[in-house]
Coordinates of N, CA, C and O in Angstrom, one line a residue:
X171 N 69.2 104.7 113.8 CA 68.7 103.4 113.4 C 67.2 103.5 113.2 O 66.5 103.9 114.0
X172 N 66.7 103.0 112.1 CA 65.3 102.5 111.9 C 64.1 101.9 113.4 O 63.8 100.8 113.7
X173 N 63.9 102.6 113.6 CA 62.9 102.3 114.8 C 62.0 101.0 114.8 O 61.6 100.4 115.8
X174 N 61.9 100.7 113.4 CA 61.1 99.2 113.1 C 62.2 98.2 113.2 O 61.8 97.1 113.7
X175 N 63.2 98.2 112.9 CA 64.2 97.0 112.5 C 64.4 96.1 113.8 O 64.3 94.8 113.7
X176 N 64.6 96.8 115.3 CA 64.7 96.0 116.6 C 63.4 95.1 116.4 O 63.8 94.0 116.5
X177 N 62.3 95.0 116.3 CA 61.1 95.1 116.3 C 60.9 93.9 115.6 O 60.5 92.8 116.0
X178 N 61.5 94.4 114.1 CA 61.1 92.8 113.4 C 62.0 91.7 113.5 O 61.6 90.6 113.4
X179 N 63.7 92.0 113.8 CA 64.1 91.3 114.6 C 63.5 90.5 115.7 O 63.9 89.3 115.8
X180 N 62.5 90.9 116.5 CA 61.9 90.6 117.4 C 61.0 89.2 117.2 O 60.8 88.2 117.9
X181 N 60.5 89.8 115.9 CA 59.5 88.9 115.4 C 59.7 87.5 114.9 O 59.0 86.5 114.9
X182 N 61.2 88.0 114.3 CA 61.9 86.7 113.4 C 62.2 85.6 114.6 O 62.1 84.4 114.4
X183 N 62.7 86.0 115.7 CA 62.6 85.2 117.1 C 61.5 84.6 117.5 O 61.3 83.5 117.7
X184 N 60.7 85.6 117.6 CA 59.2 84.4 118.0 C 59.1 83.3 116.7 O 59.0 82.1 117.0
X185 N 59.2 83.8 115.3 CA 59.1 82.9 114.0 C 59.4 82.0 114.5 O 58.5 81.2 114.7
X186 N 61.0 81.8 115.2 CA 61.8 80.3 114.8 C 61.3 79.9 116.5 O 62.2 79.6 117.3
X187 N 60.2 79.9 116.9 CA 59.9 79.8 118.3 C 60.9 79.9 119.7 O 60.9 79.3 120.8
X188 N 61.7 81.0 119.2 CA 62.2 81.9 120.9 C 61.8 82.3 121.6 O 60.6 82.3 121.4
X189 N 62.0 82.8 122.5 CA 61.5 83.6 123.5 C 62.0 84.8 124.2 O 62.4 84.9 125.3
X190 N 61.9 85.8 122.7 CA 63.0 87.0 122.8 C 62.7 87.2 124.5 O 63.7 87.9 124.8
X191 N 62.0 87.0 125.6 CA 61.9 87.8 126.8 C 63.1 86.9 127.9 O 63.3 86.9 129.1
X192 N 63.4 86.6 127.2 CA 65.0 85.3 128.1 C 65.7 86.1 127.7 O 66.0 86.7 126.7
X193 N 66.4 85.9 129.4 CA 68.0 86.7 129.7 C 68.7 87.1 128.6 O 68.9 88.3 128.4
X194 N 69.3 86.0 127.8 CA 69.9 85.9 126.6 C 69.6 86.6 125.5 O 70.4 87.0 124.7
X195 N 68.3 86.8 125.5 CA 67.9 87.4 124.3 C 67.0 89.0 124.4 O 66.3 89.8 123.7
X196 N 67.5 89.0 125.4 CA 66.5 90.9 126.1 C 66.7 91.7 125.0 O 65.8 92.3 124.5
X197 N 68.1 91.9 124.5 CA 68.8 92.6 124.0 C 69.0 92.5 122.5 O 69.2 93.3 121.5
X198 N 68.9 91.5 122.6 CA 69.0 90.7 120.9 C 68.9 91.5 119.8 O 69.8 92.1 119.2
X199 N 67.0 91.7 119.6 CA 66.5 92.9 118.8 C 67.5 94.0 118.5 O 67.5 94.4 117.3
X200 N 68.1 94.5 119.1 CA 68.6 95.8 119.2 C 69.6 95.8 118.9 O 70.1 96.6 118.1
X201 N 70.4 94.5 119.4 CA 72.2 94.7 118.9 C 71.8 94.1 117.4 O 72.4 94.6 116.4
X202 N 70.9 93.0 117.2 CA 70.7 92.2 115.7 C 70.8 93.6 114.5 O 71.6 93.8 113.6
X203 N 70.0 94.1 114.7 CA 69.7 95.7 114.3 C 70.5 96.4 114.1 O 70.5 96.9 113.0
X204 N 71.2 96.5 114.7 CA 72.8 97.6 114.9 C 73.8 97.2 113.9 O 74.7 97.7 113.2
X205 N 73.3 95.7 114.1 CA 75.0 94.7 113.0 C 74.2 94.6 112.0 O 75.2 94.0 111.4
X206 N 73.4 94.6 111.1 CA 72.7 94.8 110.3 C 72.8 96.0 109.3 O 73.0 96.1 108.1
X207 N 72.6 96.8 110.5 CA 72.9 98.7 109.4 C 74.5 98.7 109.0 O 75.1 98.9 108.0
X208 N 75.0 98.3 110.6 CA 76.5 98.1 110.4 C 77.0 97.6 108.9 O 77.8 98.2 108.2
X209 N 76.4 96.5 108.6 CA 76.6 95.0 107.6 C 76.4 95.6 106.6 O 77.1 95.3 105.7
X210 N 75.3 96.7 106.3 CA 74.8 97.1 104.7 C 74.7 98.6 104.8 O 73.9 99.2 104.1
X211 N 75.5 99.2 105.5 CA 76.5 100.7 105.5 C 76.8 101.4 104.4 O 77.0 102.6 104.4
X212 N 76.9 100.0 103.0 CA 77.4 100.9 101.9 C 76.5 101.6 101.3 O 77.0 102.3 100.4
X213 N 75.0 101.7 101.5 CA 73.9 102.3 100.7 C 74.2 103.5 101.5 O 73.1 104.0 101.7
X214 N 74.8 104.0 101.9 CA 75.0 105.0 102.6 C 75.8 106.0 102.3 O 75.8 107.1 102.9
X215 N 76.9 105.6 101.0 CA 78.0 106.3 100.3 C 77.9 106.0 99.3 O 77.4 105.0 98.8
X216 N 78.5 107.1 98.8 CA 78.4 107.4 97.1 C 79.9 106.9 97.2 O 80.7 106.7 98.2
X217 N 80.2 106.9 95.6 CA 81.6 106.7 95.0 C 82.4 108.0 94.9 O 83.7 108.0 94.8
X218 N 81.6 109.1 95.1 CA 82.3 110.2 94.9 C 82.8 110.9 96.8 O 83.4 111.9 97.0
X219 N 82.4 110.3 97.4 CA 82.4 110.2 99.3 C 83.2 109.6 99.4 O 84.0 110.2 100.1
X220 N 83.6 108.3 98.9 CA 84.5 107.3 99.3 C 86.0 107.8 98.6 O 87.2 107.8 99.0
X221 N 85.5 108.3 97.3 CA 87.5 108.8 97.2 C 87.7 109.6 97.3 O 88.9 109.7 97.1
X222 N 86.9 111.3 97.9 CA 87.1 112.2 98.6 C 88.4 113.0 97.6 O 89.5 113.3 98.1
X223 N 88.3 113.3 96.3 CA 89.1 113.6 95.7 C 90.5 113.4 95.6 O 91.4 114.0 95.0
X224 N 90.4 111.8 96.5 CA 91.8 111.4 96.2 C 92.6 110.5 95.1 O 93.2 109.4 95.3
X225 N 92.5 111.5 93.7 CA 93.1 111.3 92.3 C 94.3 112.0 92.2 O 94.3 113.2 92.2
X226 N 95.9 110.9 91.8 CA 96.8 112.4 92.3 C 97.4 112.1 90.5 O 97.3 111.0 90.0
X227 N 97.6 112.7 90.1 CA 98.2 113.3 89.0 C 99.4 111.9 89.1 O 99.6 111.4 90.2
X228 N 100.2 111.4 87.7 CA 101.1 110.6 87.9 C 101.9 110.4 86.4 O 101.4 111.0 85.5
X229 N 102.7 109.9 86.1 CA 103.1 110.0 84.6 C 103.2 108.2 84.5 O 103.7 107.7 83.5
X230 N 102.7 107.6 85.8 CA 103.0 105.7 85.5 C 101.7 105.3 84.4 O 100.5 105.6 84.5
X231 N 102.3 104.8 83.8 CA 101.4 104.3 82.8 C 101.8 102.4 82.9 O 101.8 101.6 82.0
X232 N 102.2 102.1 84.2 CA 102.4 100.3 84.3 C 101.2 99.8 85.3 O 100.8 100.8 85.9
X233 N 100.6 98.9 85.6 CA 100.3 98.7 86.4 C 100.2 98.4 87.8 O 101.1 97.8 88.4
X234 N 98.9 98.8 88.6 CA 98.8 99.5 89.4 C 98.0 97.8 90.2 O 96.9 97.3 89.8
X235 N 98.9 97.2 91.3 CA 97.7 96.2 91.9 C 97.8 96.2 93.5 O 98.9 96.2 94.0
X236 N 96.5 96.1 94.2 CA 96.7 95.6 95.3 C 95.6 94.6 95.7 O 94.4 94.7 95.6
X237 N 96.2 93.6 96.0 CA 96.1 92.0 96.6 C 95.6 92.2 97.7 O 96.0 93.1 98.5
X238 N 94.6 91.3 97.9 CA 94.1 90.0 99.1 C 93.1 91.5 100.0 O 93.4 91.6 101.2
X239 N 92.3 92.4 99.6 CA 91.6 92.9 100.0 C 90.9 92.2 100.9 O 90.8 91.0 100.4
X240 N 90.5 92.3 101.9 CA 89.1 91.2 102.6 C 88.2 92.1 102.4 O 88.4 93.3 102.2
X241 N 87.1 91.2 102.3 CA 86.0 91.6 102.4 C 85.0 90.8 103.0 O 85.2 89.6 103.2
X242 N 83.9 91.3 103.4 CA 82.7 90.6 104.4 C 81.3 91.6 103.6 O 81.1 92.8 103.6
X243 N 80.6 90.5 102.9 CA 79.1 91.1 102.6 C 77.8 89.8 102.5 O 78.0 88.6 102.4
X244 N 77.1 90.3 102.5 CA 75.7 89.3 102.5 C 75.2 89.3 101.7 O 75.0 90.4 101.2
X245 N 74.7 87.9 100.9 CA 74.2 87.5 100.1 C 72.7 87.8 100.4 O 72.0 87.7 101.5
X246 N 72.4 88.5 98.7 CA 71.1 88.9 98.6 C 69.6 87.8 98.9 O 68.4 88.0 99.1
X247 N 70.6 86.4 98.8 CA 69.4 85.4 98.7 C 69.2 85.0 100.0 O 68.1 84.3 100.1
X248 N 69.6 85.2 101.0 CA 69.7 84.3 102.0 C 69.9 85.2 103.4 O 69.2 85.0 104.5
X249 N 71.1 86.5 103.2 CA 70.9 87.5 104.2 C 72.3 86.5 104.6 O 72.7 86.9 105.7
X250 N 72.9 85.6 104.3 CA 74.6 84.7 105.0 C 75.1 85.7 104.7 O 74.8 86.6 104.0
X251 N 76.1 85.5 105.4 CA 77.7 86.7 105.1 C 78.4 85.4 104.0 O 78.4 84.2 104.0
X252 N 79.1 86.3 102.9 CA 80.3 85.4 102.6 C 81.4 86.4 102.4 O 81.3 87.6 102.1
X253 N 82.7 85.7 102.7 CA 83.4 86.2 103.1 C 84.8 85.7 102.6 O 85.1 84.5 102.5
X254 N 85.8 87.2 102.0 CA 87.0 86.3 100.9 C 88.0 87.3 101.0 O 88.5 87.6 102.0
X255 N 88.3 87.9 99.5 CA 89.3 88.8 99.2 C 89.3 89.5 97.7 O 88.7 88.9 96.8
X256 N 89.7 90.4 97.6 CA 89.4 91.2 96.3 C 91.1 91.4 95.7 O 91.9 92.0 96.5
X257 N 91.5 91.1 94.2 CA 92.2 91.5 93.9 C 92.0 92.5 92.6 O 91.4 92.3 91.5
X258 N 92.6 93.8 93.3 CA 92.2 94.9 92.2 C 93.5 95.5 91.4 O 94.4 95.9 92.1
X259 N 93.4 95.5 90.3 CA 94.4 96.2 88.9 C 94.1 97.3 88.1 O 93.0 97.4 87.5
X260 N 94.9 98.1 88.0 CA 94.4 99.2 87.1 C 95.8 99.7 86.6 O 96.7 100.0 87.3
X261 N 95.7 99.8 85.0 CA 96.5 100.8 84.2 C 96.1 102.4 84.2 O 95.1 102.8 83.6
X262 N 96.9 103.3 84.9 CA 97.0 104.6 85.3 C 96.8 105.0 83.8 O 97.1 104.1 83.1
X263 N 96.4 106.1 83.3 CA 96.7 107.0 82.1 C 96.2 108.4 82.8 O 95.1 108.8 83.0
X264 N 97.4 109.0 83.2 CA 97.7 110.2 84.0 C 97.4 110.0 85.2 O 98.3 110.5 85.9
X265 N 96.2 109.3 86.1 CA 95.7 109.5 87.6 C 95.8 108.4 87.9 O 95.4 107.4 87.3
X266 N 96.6 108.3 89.3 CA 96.2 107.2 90.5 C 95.7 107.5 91.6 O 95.9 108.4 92.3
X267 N 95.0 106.4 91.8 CA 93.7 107.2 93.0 C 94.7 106.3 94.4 O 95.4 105.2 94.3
X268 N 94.4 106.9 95.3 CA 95.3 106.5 96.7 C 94.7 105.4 97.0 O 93.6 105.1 96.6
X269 N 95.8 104.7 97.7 CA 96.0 103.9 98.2 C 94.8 102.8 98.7 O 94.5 101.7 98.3
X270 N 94.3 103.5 99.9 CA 93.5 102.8 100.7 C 91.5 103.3 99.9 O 90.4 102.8 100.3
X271 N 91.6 104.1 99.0 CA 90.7 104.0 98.1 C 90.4 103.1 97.6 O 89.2 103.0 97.4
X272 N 91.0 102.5 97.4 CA 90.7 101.1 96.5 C 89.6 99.9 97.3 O 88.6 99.3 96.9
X273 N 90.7 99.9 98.8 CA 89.5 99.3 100.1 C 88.4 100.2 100.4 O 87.7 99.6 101.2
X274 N 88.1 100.9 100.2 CA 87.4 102.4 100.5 C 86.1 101.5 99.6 O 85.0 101.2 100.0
X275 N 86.6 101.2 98.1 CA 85.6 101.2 97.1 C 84.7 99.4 97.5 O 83.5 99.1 97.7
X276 N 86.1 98.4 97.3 CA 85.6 97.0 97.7 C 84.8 97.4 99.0 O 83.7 96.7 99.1
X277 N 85.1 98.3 100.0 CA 84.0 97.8 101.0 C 82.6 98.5 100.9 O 81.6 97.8 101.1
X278 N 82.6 100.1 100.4 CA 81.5 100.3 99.8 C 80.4 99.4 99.4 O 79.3 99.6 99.8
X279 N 80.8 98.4 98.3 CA 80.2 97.9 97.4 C 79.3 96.1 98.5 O 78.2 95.6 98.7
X280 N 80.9 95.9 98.9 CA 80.5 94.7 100.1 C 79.6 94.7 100.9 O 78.9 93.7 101.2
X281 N 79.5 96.1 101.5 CA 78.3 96.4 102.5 C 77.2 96.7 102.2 O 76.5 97.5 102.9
X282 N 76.6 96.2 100.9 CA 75.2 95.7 100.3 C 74.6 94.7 100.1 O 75.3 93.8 99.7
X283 N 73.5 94.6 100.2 CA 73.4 92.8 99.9 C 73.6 93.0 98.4 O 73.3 93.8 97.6
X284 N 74.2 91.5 98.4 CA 75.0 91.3 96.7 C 75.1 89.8 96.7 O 75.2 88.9 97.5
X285 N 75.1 90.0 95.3 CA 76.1 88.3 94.9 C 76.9 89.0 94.7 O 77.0 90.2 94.7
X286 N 78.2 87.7 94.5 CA 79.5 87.9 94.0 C 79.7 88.6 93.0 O 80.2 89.7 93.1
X287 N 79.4 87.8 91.7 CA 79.7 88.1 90.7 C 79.2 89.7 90.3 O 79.7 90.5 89.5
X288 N 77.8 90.1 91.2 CA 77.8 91.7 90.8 C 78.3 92.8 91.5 O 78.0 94.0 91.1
X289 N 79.2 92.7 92.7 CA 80.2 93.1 93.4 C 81.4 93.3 92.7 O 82.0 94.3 92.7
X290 N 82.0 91.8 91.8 CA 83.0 92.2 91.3 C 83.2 93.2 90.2 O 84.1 94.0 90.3
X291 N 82.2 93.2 89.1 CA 81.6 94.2 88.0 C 81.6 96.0 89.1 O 82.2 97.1 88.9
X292 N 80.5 95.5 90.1 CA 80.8 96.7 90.6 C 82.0 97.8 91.4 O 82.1 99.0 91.5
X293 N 82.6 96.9 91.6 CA 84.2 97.4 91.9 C 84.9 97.8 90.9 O 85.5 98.8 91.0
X294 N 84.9 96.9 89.8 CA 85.4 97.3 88.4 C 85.2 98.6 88.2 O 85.9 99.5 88.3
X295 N 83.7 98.3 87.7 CA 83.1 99.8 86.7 C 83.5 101.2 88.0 O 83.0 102.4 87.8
X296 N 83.9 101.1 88.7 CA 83.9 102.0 89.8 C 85.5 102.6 89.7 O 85.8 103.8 89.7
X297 N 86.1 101.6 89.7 CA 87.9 101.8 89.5 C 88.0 102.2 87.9 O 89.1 102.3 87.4
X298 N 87.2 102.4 87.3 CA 87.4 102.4 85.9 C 86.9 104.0 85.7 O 87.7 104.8 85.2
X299 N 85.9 104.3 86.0 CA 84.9 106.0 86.5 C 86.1 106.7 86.9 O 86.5 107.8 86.5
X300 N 86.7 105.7 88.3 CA 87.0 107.2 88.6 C 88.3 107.4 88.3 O 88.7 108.6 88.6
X301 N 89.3 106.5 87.9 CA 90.3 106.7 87.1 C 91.2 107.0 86.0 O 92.4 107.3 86.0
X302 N 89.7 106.8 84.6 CA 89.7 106.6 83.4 C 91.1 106.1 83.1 O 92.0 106.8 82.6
X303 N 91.0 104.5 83.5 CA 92.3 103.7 83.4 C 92.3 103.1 82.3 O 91.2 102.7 82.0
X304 N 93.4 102.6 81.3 CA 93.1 102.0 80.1 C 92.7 100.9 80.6 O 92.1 100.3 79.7
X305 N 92.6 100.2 81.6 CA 92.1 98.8 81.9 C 92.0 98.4 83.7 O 92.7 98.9 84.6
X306 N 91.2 97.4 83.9 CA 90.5 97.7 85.6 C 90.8 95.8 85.4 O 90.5 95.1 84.4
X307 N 91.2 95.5 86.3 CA 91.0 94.1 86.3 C 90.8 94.0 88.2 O 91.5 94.4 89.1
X308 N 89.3 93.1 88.2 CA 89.1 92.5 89.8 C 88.8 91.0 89.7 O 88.1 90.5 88.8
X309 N 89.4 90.3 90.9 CA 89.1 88.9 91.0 C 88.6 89.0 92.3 O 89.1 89.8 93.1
X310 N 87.8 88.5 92.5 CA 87.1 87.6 94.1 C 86.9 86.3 94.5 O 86.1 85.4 94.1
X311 N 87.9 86.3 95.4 CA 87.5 84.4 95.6 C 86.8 84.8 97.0 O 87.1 85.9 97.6
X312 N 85.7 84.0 97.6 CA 84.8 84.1 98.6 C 84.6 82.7 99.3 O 84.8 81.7 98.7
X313 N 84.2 82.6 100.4 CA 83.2 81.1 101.0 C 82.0 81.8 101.1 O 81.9 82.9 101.6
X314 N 80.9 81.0 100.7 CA 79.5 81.7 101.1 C 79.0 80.6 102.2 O 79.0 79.4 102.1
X315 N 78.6 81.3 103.3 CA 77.9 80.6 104.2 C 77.0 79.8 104.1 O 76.8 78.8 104.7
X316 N 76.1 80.6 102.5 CA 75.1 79.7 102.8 C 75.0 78.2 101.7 O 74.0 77.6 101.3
X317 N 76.2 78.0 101.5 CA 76.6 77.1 100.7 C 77.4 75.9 101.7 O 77.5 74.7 101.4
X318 N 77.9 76.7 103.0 CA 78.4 76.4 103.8 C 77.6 75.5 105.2 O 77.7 74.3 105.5
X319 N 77.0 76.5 105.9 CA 75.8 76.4 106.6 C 74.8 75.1 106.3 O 74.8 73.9 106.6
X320 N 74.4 75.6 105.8 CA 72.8 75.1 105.0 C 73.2 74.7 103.1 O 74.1 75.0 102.3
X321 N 71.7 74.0 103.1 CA 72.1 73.6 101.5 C 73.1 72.5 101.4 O 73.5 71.7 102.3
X322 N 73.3 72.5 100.7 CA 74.4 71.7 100.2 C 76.1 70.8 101.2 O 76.8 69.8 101.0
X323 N 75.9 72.1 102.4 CA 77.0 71.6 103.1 C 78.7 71.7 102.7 O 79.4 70.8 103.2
X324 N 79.1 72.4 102.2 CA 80.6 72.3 101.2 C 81.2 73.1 102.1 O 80.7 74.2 102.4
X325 N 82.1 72.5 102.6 CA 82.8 73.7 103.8 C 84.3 73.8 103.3 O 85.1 73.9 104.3
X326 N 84.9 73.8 102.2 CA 85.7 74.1 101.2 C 85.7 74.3 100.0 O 86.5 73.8 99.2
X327 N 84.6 75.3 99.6 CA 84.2 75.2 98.5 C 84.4 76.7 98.3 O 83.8 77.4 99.2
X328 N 85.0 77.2 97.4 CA 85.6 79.0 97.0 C 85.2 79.2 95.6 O 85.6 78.4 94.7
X329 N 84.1 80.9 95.5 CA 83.6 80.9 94.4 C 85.0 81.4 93.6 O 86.1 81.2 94.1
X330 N 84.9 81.9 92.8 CA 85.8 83.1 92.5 C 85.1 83.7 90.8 O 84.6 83.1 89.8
X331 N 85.4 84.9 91.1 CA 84.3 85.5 89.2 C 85.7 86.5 89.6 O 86.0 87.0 90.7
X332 N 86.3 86.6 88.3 CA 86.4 88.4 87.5 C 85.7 88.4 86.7 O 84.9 87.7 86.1
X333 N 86.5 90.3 87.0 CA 85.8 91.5 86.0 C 87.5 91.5 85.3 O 88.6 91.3 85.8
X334 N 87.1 92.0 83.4 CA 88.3 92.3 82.9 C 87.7 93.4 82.2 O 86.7 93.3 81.5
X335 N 88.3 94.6 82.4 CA 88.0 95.9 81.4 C 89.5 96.0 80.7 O 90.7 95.8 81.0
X336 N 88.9 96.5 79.4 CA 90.3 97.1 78.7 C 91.2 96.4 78.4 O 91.2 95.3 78.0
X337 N 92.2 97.3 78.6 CA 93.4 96.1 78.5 C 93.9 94.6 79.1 O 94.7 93.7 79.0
X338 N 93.0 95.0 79.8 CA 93.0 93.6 80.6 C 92.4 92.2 79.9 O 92.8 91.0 79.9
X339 N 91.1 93.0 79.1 CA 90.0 92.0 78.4 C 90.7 91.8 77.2 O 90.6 90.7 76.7
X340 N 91.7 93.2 76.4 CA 92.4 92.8 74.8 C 93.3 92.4 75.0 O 93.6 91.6 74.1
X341 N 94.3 92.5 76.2 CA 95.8 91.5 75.7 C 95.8 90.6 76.7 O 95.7 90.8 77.9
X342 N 95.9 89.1 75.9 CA 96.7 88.3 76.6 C 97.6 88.4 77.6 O 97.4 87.8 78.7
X343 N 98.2 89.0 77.4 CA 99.5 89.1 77.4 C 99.5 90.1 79.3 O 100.2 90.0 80.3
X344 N 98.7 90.8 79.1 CA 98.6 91.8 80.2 C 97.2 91.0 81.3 O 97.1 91.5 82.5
X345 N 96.7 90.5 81.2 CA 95.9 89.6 81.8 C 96.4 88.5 82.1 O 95.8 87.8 82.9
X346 N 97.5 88.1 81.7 CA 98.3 86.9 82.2 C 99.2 87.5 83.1 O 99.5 87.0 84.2
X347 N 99.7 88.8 82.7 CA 100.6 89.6 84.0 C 100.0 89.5 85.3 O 100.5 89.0 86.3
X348 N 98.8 90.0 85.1 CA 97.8 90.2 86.5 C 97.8 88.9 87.0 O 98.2 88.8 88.2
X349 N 97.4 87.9 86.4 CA 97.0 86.6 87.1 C 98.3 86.1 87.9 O 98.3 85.5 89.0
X350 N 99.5 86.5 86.9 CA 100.4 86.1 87.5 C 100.7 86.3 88.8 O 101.1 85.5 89.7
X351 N 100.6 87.9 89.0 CA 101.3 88.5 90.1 C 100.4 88.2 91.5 O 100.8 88.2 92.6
X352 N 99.2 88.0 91.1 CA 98.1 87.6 92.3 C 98.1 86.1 92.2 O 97.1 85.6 92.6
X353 N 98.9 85.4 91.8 CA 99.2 83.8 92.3 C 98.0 83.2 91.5 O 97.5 82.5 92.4
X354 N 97.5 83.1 90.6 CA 96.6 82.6 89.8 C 96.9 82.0 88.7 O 96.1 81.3 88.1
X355 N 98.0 82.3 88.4 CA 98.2 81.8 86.8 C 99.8 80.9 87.0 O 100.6 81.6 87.6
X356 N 100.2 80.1 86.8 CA 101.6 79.0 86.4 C 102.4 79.7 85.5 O 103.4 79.3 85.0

């Protein structure tokens, strides 16, 4: 751990006038710190760490989806968590990458500070690299805290942004598949 981080933690408590030296809060600095590096972990792995060469050879050329990913990341503006689900799609042409790779990639990307919308791009262009899939489709629906919390107050209010690569973005037809099967589309 960063030896400064307990420290300015420390400081941000005196800010909002605490008294980091109360029972309650002895410790604060240090665990605040810990969930912190924990929270933004992903600057920590590469894309090529997280799928650990797990591309296996395949002859499916149909689509490839797995639903309702969770995810937990903090917004760049504010330092809130927001917190939702990731639906990721990908057309194989020869390789599909395993299974739990795919969460491997959304959490990577999660455990940075981010907005939404460049999380989902980032997930995308990531499943697309290391796949070379004819087409990557990601949705995100999220609650952001600080939309939640503070501000505005909306405590039912869900963003949602996709990414469409490929075939996802030229047919109709195959972007209405996806939507369908992740409950999005009538």
């Amino acid at each position: 751990m960063n030896p400064l981080l307990p420290n300015h933690y420390r400081e941000i408590l005196l800010g909002i006038g605490e008294n980091p030296e109360r029972e309650g809060l002895l410790d604060t600095p240090k665990r605040a710190a810990k969930a912190m590096q924990y929270l933004c972990n992903g600057y920590e792995k590469s894309l090529q760490e997280v799928v650990n060469g797990a591309l296996f050879s395949s002859e499916s050329d149909e689509m490839v989806i797995v639903k309702d990913v969770e995810l937990y990341s903090l917004c760049e503006h504010h330092l809130l968590p927001f917190i939702g689900k990731a639906h990721v799609a990908y057309i194989p042409t020869g390789k599909v990458l395993g299974l739990s790779k795919i969460a491997r990639i959304v959490d990577m990307y999660a455990r940075r500070l981010q907005i939404q919308e460049n999380l989902t791009r980032q997930i995308a262009s990531a499943i697309e690299e290391v796949t070379q899939a004819a087409g990557v489709a990601v949705v995100i629906e999220a609650q952001h805290m600080c939309m939640m919390m503070r501000g505005v107050e909306k405590q039912n209010s869900v963003m949602s942004t996709s990414v469409m690569l490929g075939a996802f973005r030229e047919s109709y037809n195959t972007r209405h598949e996806f939507l369908q099967l992740i409950g999005r589309s009538k």
